[in-house]
Short mmCIF file of C-alpha atoms in Angstrom, two decimals:
data_model
loop_
_atom_site.label_atom_id
_atom_site.label_comp_id
_atom_site.label_asym_id
_atom_site.label_seq_id
_atom_site.Cartn_x
_atom_site.Cartn_y
_atom_site.Cartn_z
CA MET A 1 67.38 58.88 41.74
CA GLU A 2 65.30 61.06 39.35
CA LYS A 3 65.48 64.49 40.66
CA ALA A 4 61.99 65.26 39.85
CA ARG A 5 59.98 66.79 42.56
CA ILE A 6 56.18 67.14 43.23
CA SER A 7 54.47 69.46 45.34
CA SER A 8 52.16 68.68 48.35
CA ILE A 9 49.02 69.51 46.54
CA GLN A 10 50.15 67.52 43.33
CA LEU A 11 50.59 64.44 45.58
CA PHE A 12 47.38 64.88 47.24
CA LEU A 13 45.72 65.26 43.79
CA LEU A 14 47.60 61.94 42.55
CA LEU A 15 46.61 60.18 45.66
CA THR A 16 42.91 61.15 45.26
CA GLY A 17 42.72 60.22 41.73
CA PHE A 18 44.50 57.06 42.37
CA LEU A 19 41.93 56.26 45.17
CA TYR A 20 38.89 57.42 42.88
CA GLY A 21 40.34 55.41 40.10
CA SER A 22 37.82 52.64 39.07
CA THR A 23 35.45 53.05 41.98
CA VAL A 24 33.35 54.58 39.31
CA ILE A 25 32.99 50.85 37.98
CA ILE A 26 33.66 48.71 41.04
CA ASN A 27 32.96 49.86 44.51
CA PRO A 28 33.48 47.02 47.07
CA ALA A 29 31.56 48.94 49.81
CA LEU A 30 28.56 48.30 47.44
CA GLY A 31 28.43 44.52 48.58
CA ALA A 32 26.98 45.76 52.01
CA LYS A 33 23.69 47.08 49.75
CA ASN A 34 21.64 49.49 51.89
CA ASP A 35 24.58 49.54 54.68
CA ALA A 36 27.34 50.49 51.84
CA TRP A 37 27.60 54.06 53.64
CA LEU A 38 28.71 52.37 56.76
CA ALA A 39 30.92 49.90 55.15
CA ILE A 40 32.52 53.19 53.12
CA ILE A 41 32.91 54.83 56.67
CA LEU A 42 34.72 51.84 58.29
CA GLY A 43 36.58 50.86 55.13
CA GLY A 44 37.81 54.48 55.06
CA VAL A 45 38.86 54.53 58.67
CA GLY A 46 40.87 51.01 57.98
CA GLY A 47 42.27 52.52 54.91
CA ALA A 48 43.47 55.64 56.41
CA LEU A 49 45.13 53.56 59.03
CA LEU A 50 46.56 51.25 56.36
CA MET A 51 47.77 54.35 54.42
CA GLY A 52 49.41 55.43 57.76
CA VAL A 53 51.48 52.36 57.63
CA TYR A 54 52.93 53.13 54.11
CA VAL A 55 53.43 56.73 54.91
CA SER A 56 55.65 55.69 58.38
CA ILE A 57 57.57 53.40 56.21
CA ALA A 58 58.31 56.12 53.72
CA LEU A 59 59.03 58.67 56.68
CA LEU A 60 61.24 56.00 58.47
CA ASN A 61 63.31 55.56 55.17
CA PRO A 62 63.47 59.12 53.66
CA SER A 63 64.25 59.48 50.15
CA ARG A 64 64.21 55.72 49.50
CA THR A 65 61.91 53.64 47.24
CA LEU A 66 59.98 50.56 47.93
CA VAL A 67 62.64 48.53 46.14
CA GLU A 68 65.40 50.28 48.28
CA ILE A 69 63.67 49.84 51.25
CA LEU A 70 63.06 46.18 50.83
CA ARG A 71 66.80 45.81 49.71
CA ASP A 72 67.96 47.79 52.83
CA ARG A 73 65.76 45.84 55.34
CA SER A 74 65.95 42.63 54.05
CA GLY A 75 69.17 42.01 52.19
CA LYS A 76 69.66 42.35 48.47
CA PHE A 77 68.47 38.84 47.49
CA VAL A 78 65.14 38.72 49.72
CA GLY A 79 64.77 42.25 48.52
CA ASN A 80 65.06 41.90 44.84
CA ALA A 81 62.67 38.73 45.04
CA VAL A 82 60.02 40.48 46.96
CA SER A 83 60.47 43.38 44.71
CA ILE A 84 60.03 41.19 41.50
CA LEU A 85 56.75 40.20 43.55
CA TYR A 86 55.54 43.77 43.66
CA ILE A 87 56.35 44.54 39.99
CA TRP A 88 54.30 41.83 39.07
CA TYR A 89 51.46 43.15 41.61
CA PHE A 90 51.61 46.76 40.11
CA VAL A 91 51.73 45.31 36.36
CA HIS A 92 48.55 43.19 37.33
CA LEU A 93 46.84 46.23 38.89
CA ALA A 94 47.31 48.24 35.86
CA SER A 95 45.92 45.75 33.70
CA LEU A 96 43.06 45.13 36.04
CA VAL A 97 42.15 48.93 35.84
CA PHE A 98 42.80 49.02 31.75
CA ARG A 99 40.24 46.17 31.86
CA ASN A 100 37.69 48.17 33.75
CA PHE A 101 38.12 51.15 31.75
CA GLY A 102 37.77 49.00 28.35
CA GLU A 103 34.91 47.11 29.77
CA PHE A 104 32.93 50.40 30.79
CA MET A 105 33.77 52.21 27.47
CA VAL A 106 32.86 49.24 25.20
CA THR A 107 29.48 48.50 26.93
CA VAL A 108 28.74 52.11 27.51
CA THR A 109 29.95 54.55 25.10
CA PHE A 110 31.73 52.59 22.03
CA PRO A 111 29.86 49.34 21.80
CA GLU A 112 30.92 48.84 18.09
CA THR A 113 34.78 49.37 18.82
CA PRO A 114 36.94 46.33 19.75
CA MET A 115 38.08 46.70 23.54
CA ILE A 116 41.82 46.38 22.49
CA ILE A 117 41.58 49.74 20.43
CA VAL A 118 40.01 51.62 23.27
CA ILE A 119 42.63 50.27 25.67
CA GLY A 120 45.43 50.61 23.18
CA ILE A 121 44.63 54.04 22.37
CA PHE A 122 44.47 54.89 26.13
CA ALA A 123 47.55 53.32 26.75
CA VAL A 124 49.56 55.21 23.93
CA ILE A 125 48.73 58.59 26.02
CA LEU A 126 49.86 56.96 29.43
CA VAL A 127 52.91 55.76 28.17
CA TYR A 128 53.53 59.45 27.02
CA ALA A 129 52.35 60.88 30.53
CA VAL A 130 54.96 58.34 32.43
CA ASN A 131 57.66 58.80 30.07
CA SER A 132 57.55 62.52 30.86
CA GLY A 133 58.07 61.77 34.48
CA VAL A 134 56.31 62.32 37.78
CA GLU A 135 56.36 66.13 37.72
CA VAL A 136 54.18 65.87 34.54
CA MET A 137 52.00 63.22 36.32
CA GLY A 138 51.66 65.84 39.29
CA ARG A 139 50.92 68.55 36.81
CA LEU A 140 48.49 66.70 34.93
CA SER A 141 46.76 65.75 38.12
CA GLU A 142 46.53 69.36 38.97
CA LEU A 143 44.78 70.39 35.67
CA PHE A 144 42.25 67.31 35.70
CA MET A 145 41.59 66.00 39.03
CA PRO A 146 39.48 69.21 40.01
CA VAL A 147 36.90 68.05 37.37
CA VAL A 148 36.09 65.01 39.37
CA PRO A 149 34.38 66.43 42.20
CA VAL A 150 32.46 69.03 40.01
CA VAL A 151 31.06 66.41 37.76
CA VAL A 152 29.97 64.50 40.88
CA LEU A 153 28.35 67.50 42.33
CA ILE A 154 26.68 68.43 38.79
CA ILE A 155 25.11 64.95 38.43
CA SER A 156 23.97 64.76 42.18
CA LEU A 157 22.60 68.46 41.91
CA SER A 158 20.71 67.53 38.67
CA LEU A 159 18.88 64.68 40.33
CA ILE A 160 17.91 66.58 43.57
CA THR A 161 14.25 66.82 42.70
CA THR A 162 13.89 62.93 41.88
CA ARG A 163 14.97 61.32 45.35
CA ASP A 164 13.69 59.05 47.97
CA PHE A 165 15.83 59.98 51.02
CA THR A 166 14.65 56.68 52.89
CA ALA A 167 15.92 54.30 50.51
CA PHE A 168 19.07 53.26 52.44
CA LEU A 169 16.79 52.09 55.28
CA PRO A 170 16.47 49.71 57.13
CA VAL A 171 19.82 50.25 58.77
CA LEU A 172 21.89 46.70 59.46
CA GLU A 173 18.97 44.57 58.22
CA ASN A 174 21.41 41.78 57.57
CA GLY A 175 23.56 42.29 60.48
CA MET A 176 27.29 43.32 60.69
CA ALA A 177 28.87 40.71 58.92
CA PRO A 178 28.22 41.87 55.47
CA VAL A 179 29.26 45.26 56.36
CA LEU A 180 32.37 44.40 57.77
CA LYS A 181 33.20 42.04 54.65
CA ALA A 182 32.38 44.86 52.29
CA ALA A 183 34.56 47.34 54.48
CA PHE A 184 37.67 44.92 54.35
CA GLY A 185 37.05 44.79 50.50
CA PHE A 186 36.99 48.77 50.58
CA ILE A 187 40.22 48.73 52.52
CA THR A 188 42.03 46.55 50.06
CA PHE A 189 40.62 48.23 46.92
CA PRO A 190 41.54 51.26 46.59
CA PHE A 191 43.39 52.02 50.03
CA GLY A 192 45.75 49.24 50.16
CA GLU A 193 46.71 49.75 46.54
CA THR A 194 48.51 52.98 47.42
CA ILE A 195 51.55 50.86 48.29
CA ALA A 196 52.55 51.62 44.68
CA PHE A 197 52.95 55.44 46.11
CA LEU A 198 56.04 53.98 48.17
CA MET A 199 57.62 54.44 44.67
CA LEU A 200 56.53 58.22 44.27
CA PHE A 201 56.67 59.33 48.06
CA PRO A 202 60.66 60.19 47.72
CA HIS A 203 59.72 62.77 45.03
CA LEU A 204 57.62 64.86 47.48
CA ASN A 205 59.32 68.15 48.12
CA GLN A 206 58.15 68.70 51.70
CA LYS A 207 58.21 65.43 53.47
CA GLY A 208 56.33 66.95 56.63
CA ASN A 209 53.21 67.07 54.93
CA LEU A 210 53.06 63.50 54.02
CA LYS A 211 50.77 62.17 56.85
CA LYS A 212 48.45 65.12 56.26
CA ILE A 213 48.12 64.43 52.50
CA ALA A 214 47.50 60.82 52.79
CA ALA A 215 44.65 61.71 55.80
CA LEU A 216 43.10 64.48 53.70
CA SER A 217 42.82 62.20 50.38
CA ALA A 218 41.53 59.27 52.37
CA LEU A 219 38.68 61.67 53.73
CA PHE A 220 38.09 63.22 50.61
CA LEU A 221 37.59 59.74 48.85
CA VAL A 222 35.17 58.67 51.79
CA VAL A 223 33.12 62.05 51.42
CA LEU A 224 33.09 61.58 47.66
CA CYS A 225 31.94 57.78 47.68
CA LEU A 226 29.31 58.75 50.31
CA VAL A 227 28.05 61.56 48.08
CA ILE A 228 27.85 59.12 45.13
CA PHE A 229 26.31 56.28 47.21
CA MET A 230 23.65 58.34 48.65
CA ARG A 231 22.82 59.81 45.19
CA ASP A 232 22.58 56.59 43.66
CA ILE A 233 20.72 54.50 46.24
CA SER A 234 18.05 57.71 46.70
CA VAL A 235 17.65 57.83 42.89
CA LEU A 236 17.81 54.32 41.73
CA GLY A 237 16.60 52.56 45.01
CA SER A 238 18.27 49.43 46.47
CA GLY A 239 16.87 47.03 44.26
CA LEU A 240 17.97 48.49 40.85
CA MET A 241 21.49 49.23 42.28
CA GLN A 242 22.00 45.67 43.01
CA GLN A 243 21.29 44.76 39.76
CA ALA A 244 22.96 47.20 37.74
CA THR A 245 26.58 46.91 36.33
CA PHE A 246 27.65 50.65 35.98
CA ILE A 247 25.75 52.26 38.44
CA PRO A 248 26.81 56.00 38.27
CA HIS A 249 26.25 55.69 34.59
CA LEU A 250 22.66 54.49 35.09
CA THR A 251 21.99 57.41 37.59
CA SER A 252 23.30 59.81 34.96
CA LEU A 253 20.97 58.80 32.37
CA LEU A 254 17.91 59.69 34.53
CA ILE A 255 18.42 63.17 34.49
CA PRO A 256 15.70 64.99 32.50
CA GLY A 257 16.28 66.76 29.51
CA LEU A 258 19.97 66.76 29.85
CA ASN A 259 22.52 64.12 28.63
CA VAL A 260 25.41 64.10 31.14
CA GLU A 261 26.68 60.74 30.25
CA PRO A 262 29.97 61.82 28.94
CA LEU A 263 30.74 63.37 32.21
CA VAL A 264 30.74 59.94 33.93
CA ASP A 265 33.21 58.63 31.20
CA ILE A 266 35.48 61.80 31.70
CA ASN A 267 35.56 61.09 35.52
CA LEU A 268 36.65 57.44 34.73
CA LEU A 269 39.11 58.69 32.18
CA ILE A 270 40.96 60.94 34.90
CA GLY A 271 40.71 58.74 37.69
CA GLY A 272 41.75 55.42 35.64
CA GLY A 273 44.19 57.40 33.91
CA THR A 274 45.73 58.49 37.13
CA LYS A 275 45.70 54.85 38.67
CA ILE A 276 47.40 53.15 35.50
CA SER A 277 49.93 55.90 35.10
CA VAL A 278 51.08 55.82 38.96
CA CYS A 279 50.90 51.80 38.40
CA ILE A 280 53.07 51.86 35.39
CA TYR A 281 55.36 54.33 36.76
CA ALA A 282 55.81 52.11 39.79
CA ALA A 283 56.22 48.85 38.07
CA VAL A 284 58.88 50.56 35.52
CA LYS A 285 60.83 52.36 38.33
CA ALA A 286 60.93 49.28 40.50
CA LEU A 287 62.02 47.10 37.37
CA SER A 288 64.64 49.41 36.46
CA GLN A 289 66.12 49.56 40.04
CA VAL A 290 65.80 45.77 40.48
CA SER A 291 67.81 45.29 37.04
CA GLY A 292 70.03 48.24 37.69
CA ILE A 293 69.06 50.18 34.66
CA GLY A 294 69.48 53.84 35.11
CA ASP A 295 66.68 55.31 33.02
CA TYR A 296 63.22 53.75 33.59
CA ARG A 297 61.99 55.13 30.44
CA LYS A 298 63.63 52.63 28.36
CA LEU A 299 61.03 49.79 29.66
CA THR A 300 57.91 51.81 29.82
CA THR A 301 56.62 50.72 26.30
CA ALA A 302 57.35 47.05 26.95
CA ILE A 303 55.79 47.01 30.30
CA THR A 304 52.56 48.90 29.10
CA THR A 305 52.37 46.60 26.08
CA PHE A 306 52.45 43.83 28.66
CA CYS A 307 49.74 45.46 30.59
CA VAL A 308 47.59 45.95 27.76
CA VAL A 309 47.80 42.18 26.64
CA LEU A 310 47.26 41.16 30.23
CA SER A 311 44.11 43.14 30.46
CA ILE A 312 42.61 41.31 27.34
CA TRP A 313 43.90 38.05 28.65
CA VAL A 314 43.17 38.07 32.32
CA TYR A 315 39.38 37.86 32.21
CA GLU A 316 36.93 36.41 29.63
CA ASN A 317 34.12 38.66 30.21
CA VAL A 318 32.93 41.36 32.46
CA LEU A 319 31.01 39.18 35.03
CA GLU A 320 34.19 37.11 35.80
CA MET A 321 35.88 40.56 36.05
CA LEU A 322 33.36 41.73 38.55
CA SER A 323 33.22 38.37 40.24
CA TRP A 324 37.03 38.20 40.67
CA ALA A 325 37.30 42.01 41.97
CA GLU A 326 34.62 41.12 44.76
CA LYS A 327 35.92 37.43 45.66
CA VAL A 328 39.60 36.90 45.00
CA TRP A 329 41.15 40.39 44.77
CA PRO A 330 40.75 41.28 48.70
CA TYR A 331 42.54 38.16 49.39
CA TYR A 332 45.31 37.80 46.81
CA SER A 333 46.31 41.57 47.86
CA ILE A 334 46.63 40.86 51.78
CA PRO A 335 50.32 39.96 51.43
CA PHE A 336 51.26 42.87 49.16
CA GLN A 337 49.23 45.25 50.95
CA MET A 338 49.36 44.28 54.63
CA VAL A 339 51.73 41.49 55.63
CA ILE A 340 54.98 42.63 53.70
CA PRO A 341 54.34 46.34 54.79
CA LEU A 342 53.74 45.75 58.33
CA ILE A 343 57.13 43.40 58.46
CA LEU A 344 58.82 46.45 56.51
CA LEU A 345 57.56 48.66 59.27
CA PHE A 346 58.73 46.28 62.09
CA LEU A 347 61.98 46.15 60.60
CA SER A 348 62.28 49.96 59.89
CA LEU A 349 61.37 50.66 63.47
CA LYS A 350 63.73 48.25 64.83
CA LYS A 351 66.58 49.68 62.85
CA ARG A 352 65.87 53.23 63.96
CA VAL A 353 65.67 51.98 67.64
CA LYS A 354 68.87 50.11 67.36
CA PRO A 355 71.37 53.03 67.30
CA SER A 356 69.98 54.92 70.49
CA ASN A 357 70.17 51.47 72.24
CA VAL A 358 73.72 51.26 71.46
CA ARG A 359 74.57 54.75 72.66
CA ASN A 360 72.52 54.10 75.74
CA GLY A 361 74.42 50.93 76.45
CA SER A 362 77.88 52.46 76.03
CA MET B 1 46.99 37.97 13.46
CA ALA B 2 48.52 40.18 10.99
CA ILE B 3 47.32 43.15 12.67
CA VAL B 4 48.82 41.79 16.16
CA LEU B 5 52.13 41.22 14.09
CA ALA B 6 52.32 44.60 12.56
CA ALA B 7 51.57 46.28 15.97
CA PHE B 8 54.38 44.59 17.53
CA ILE B 9 57.04 45.01 14.73
CA ILE B 10 56.32 48.81 14.61
CA LEU B 11 56.55 48.98 18.46
CA SER B 12 59.81 46.93 18.81
CA LEU B 13 61.37 48.66 15.70
CA TYR B 14 60.61 52.27 17.27
CA ASP B 15 62.37 51.28 20.59
CA LEU B 16 65.15 49.05 19.34
CA GLN B 17 66.54 51.63 16.76
CA ARG B 18 66.46 53.92 19.86
CA PHE B 19 68.37 51.62 22.04
CA ILE B 20 70.93 50.84 19.27
CA ARG B 21 71.81 54.40 18.62
CA LYS B 22 72.11 55.29 22.41
CA LYS B 23 74.44 51.79 22.92
CA GLU B 24 71.92 50.53 25.74
CA GLN B 25 73.36 47.76 27.92
CA ALA B 26 72.80 43.90 26.89
CA LYS B 27 70.31 43.71 29.97
CA VAL B 28 68.00 46.41 28.69
CA PHE B 29 67.63 44.33 25.31
CA VAL B 30 67.11 41.03 27.23
CA ILE B 31 64.35 42.60 29.40
CA TYR B 32 62.63 44.44 26.63
CA ALA B 33 63.02 41.57 24.51
CA SER B 34 61.45 39.16 27.08
CA LEU B 35 58.56 41.44 28.00
CA MET B 36 57.65 41.76 24.28
CA ALA B 37 58.13 38.16 23.30
CA ALA B 38 55.84 37.23 26.34
CA SER B 39 53.09 39.96 25.27
CA LEU B 40 53.49 38.85 21.35
CA THR B 41 52.98 35.22 22.37
CA VAL B 42 50.08 35.75 24.37
CA SER B 43 48.49 38.21 21.79
CA LEU B 44 48.91 35.76 18.98
CA LEU B 45 47.11 32.94 21.20
CA LEU B 46 44.58 35.34 21.74
CA ALA B 47 44.05 36.34 18.33
CA ALA B 48 43.87 32.54 17.12
CA ASP B 49 41.11 31.95 19.82
CA LYS B 50 43.43 29.55 21.88
CA ARG B 51 43.25 31.66 25.23
CA PRO B 52 45.85 30.19 27.48
CA ALA B 53 44.81 29.73 31.35
CA SER B 54 44.97 33.28 32.62
CA PRO B 55 47.02 34.73 35.70
CA ALA B 56 43.54 35.56 37.37
CA GLN B 57 42.49 31.62 37.25
CA LEU B 58 45.95 30.65 38.48
CA ILE B 59 45.73 32.91 41.39
CA GLU B 60 42.09 31.86 42.02
CA TRP B 61 43.26 28.03 41.86
CA ILE B 62 46.23 28.72 44.29
CA LEU B 63 43.77 30.91 46.83
CA LYS B 64 41.14 27.88 46.76
CA MET B 65 43.85 25.50 47.26
CA ILE B 66 44.75 27.12 50.45
CA GLY B 67 41.47 27.39 51.69
CA VAL B 68 41.31 31.23 51.45
CA VAL B 69 38.74 31.42 48.84
CA LYS B 70 35.85 28.94 48.61
#
């Protein structure tokens, strides 16, 4: 295995960046309208539990990647077959984030530029980051991730005078069902997607901190999303928020006498960049392990090229992208994010219990 | 169409000359060529305005067939 090591703070920032990722553009919790704050909290609790499952799998199988765990627990043939499905899932996820990023940039910042150019240039930078290894990805997150909460705070504080703090009332006007549905969406996007980190966890230098890191990053995202939601709904109001496509961008335009629009773009670049690079790293590393190729870097360009092409191919327009992310993605993700990891956890626990039973028996 | 071809030729030549110089295993060439060929085929179809059914549509169709998505 690659000898690269990342520190606890680097993994925390990578996880936070990954979770924040494209929630600037698509936040499933907003499906609960006024009660999105409740969906964010409930989804955050569920998401933290789901991340706990992934962390437990990693702790029960120390120094092993997802592919190695799958092979160990379910045999080489089944393990490789499921690993190939996961490679597809990571590639698909990377291409969806590429598309989110491209749609946002082309709609908001560069309306005259073809989307493939925007995505292509971003991809070149990310190939460089992924080829530099997990240590460089960790250091990059140390450098850039602190900018994200600062930007959120700058925009939130700039709008402190133009707010209606009762905009999120009445609470539970439409009952609990939309809140639970939105909370489920928030669990699968972005918390469940951290399954990709099972390819990165073996690189952590202090495995004992893994649970703490996962819990803190989940808490950090919930707080960040709550701040963003409260800011947006109190500034825009519930009606406008439901109609807008890129809500944080619209909010940033309302700051009087100050153009902070590029700051939203920067946040997306950092979050999206972290998420895509982790997904590409996970896909390439998994592919290299399945095919028995020693160095994952040989396939990075090919996988990233495929992700870029897939990002253009996958949806016809921005509305299809938003609708698919809300209606199909949560259900499509269930096997990858919940079913297979729970089976893996069960098999890992069973394997751990077995030797002690044998000793007791003898 | 010509731009798409040019981009793929540049990318492939850059990587392949590296692979040949380092005498990589055949499976590296096979996986690389398969991924690039798939990407090039889809790119050319998209450039020619003949968009094939996307994986997203296929996944949605499967989930609708199972009854998970309405």
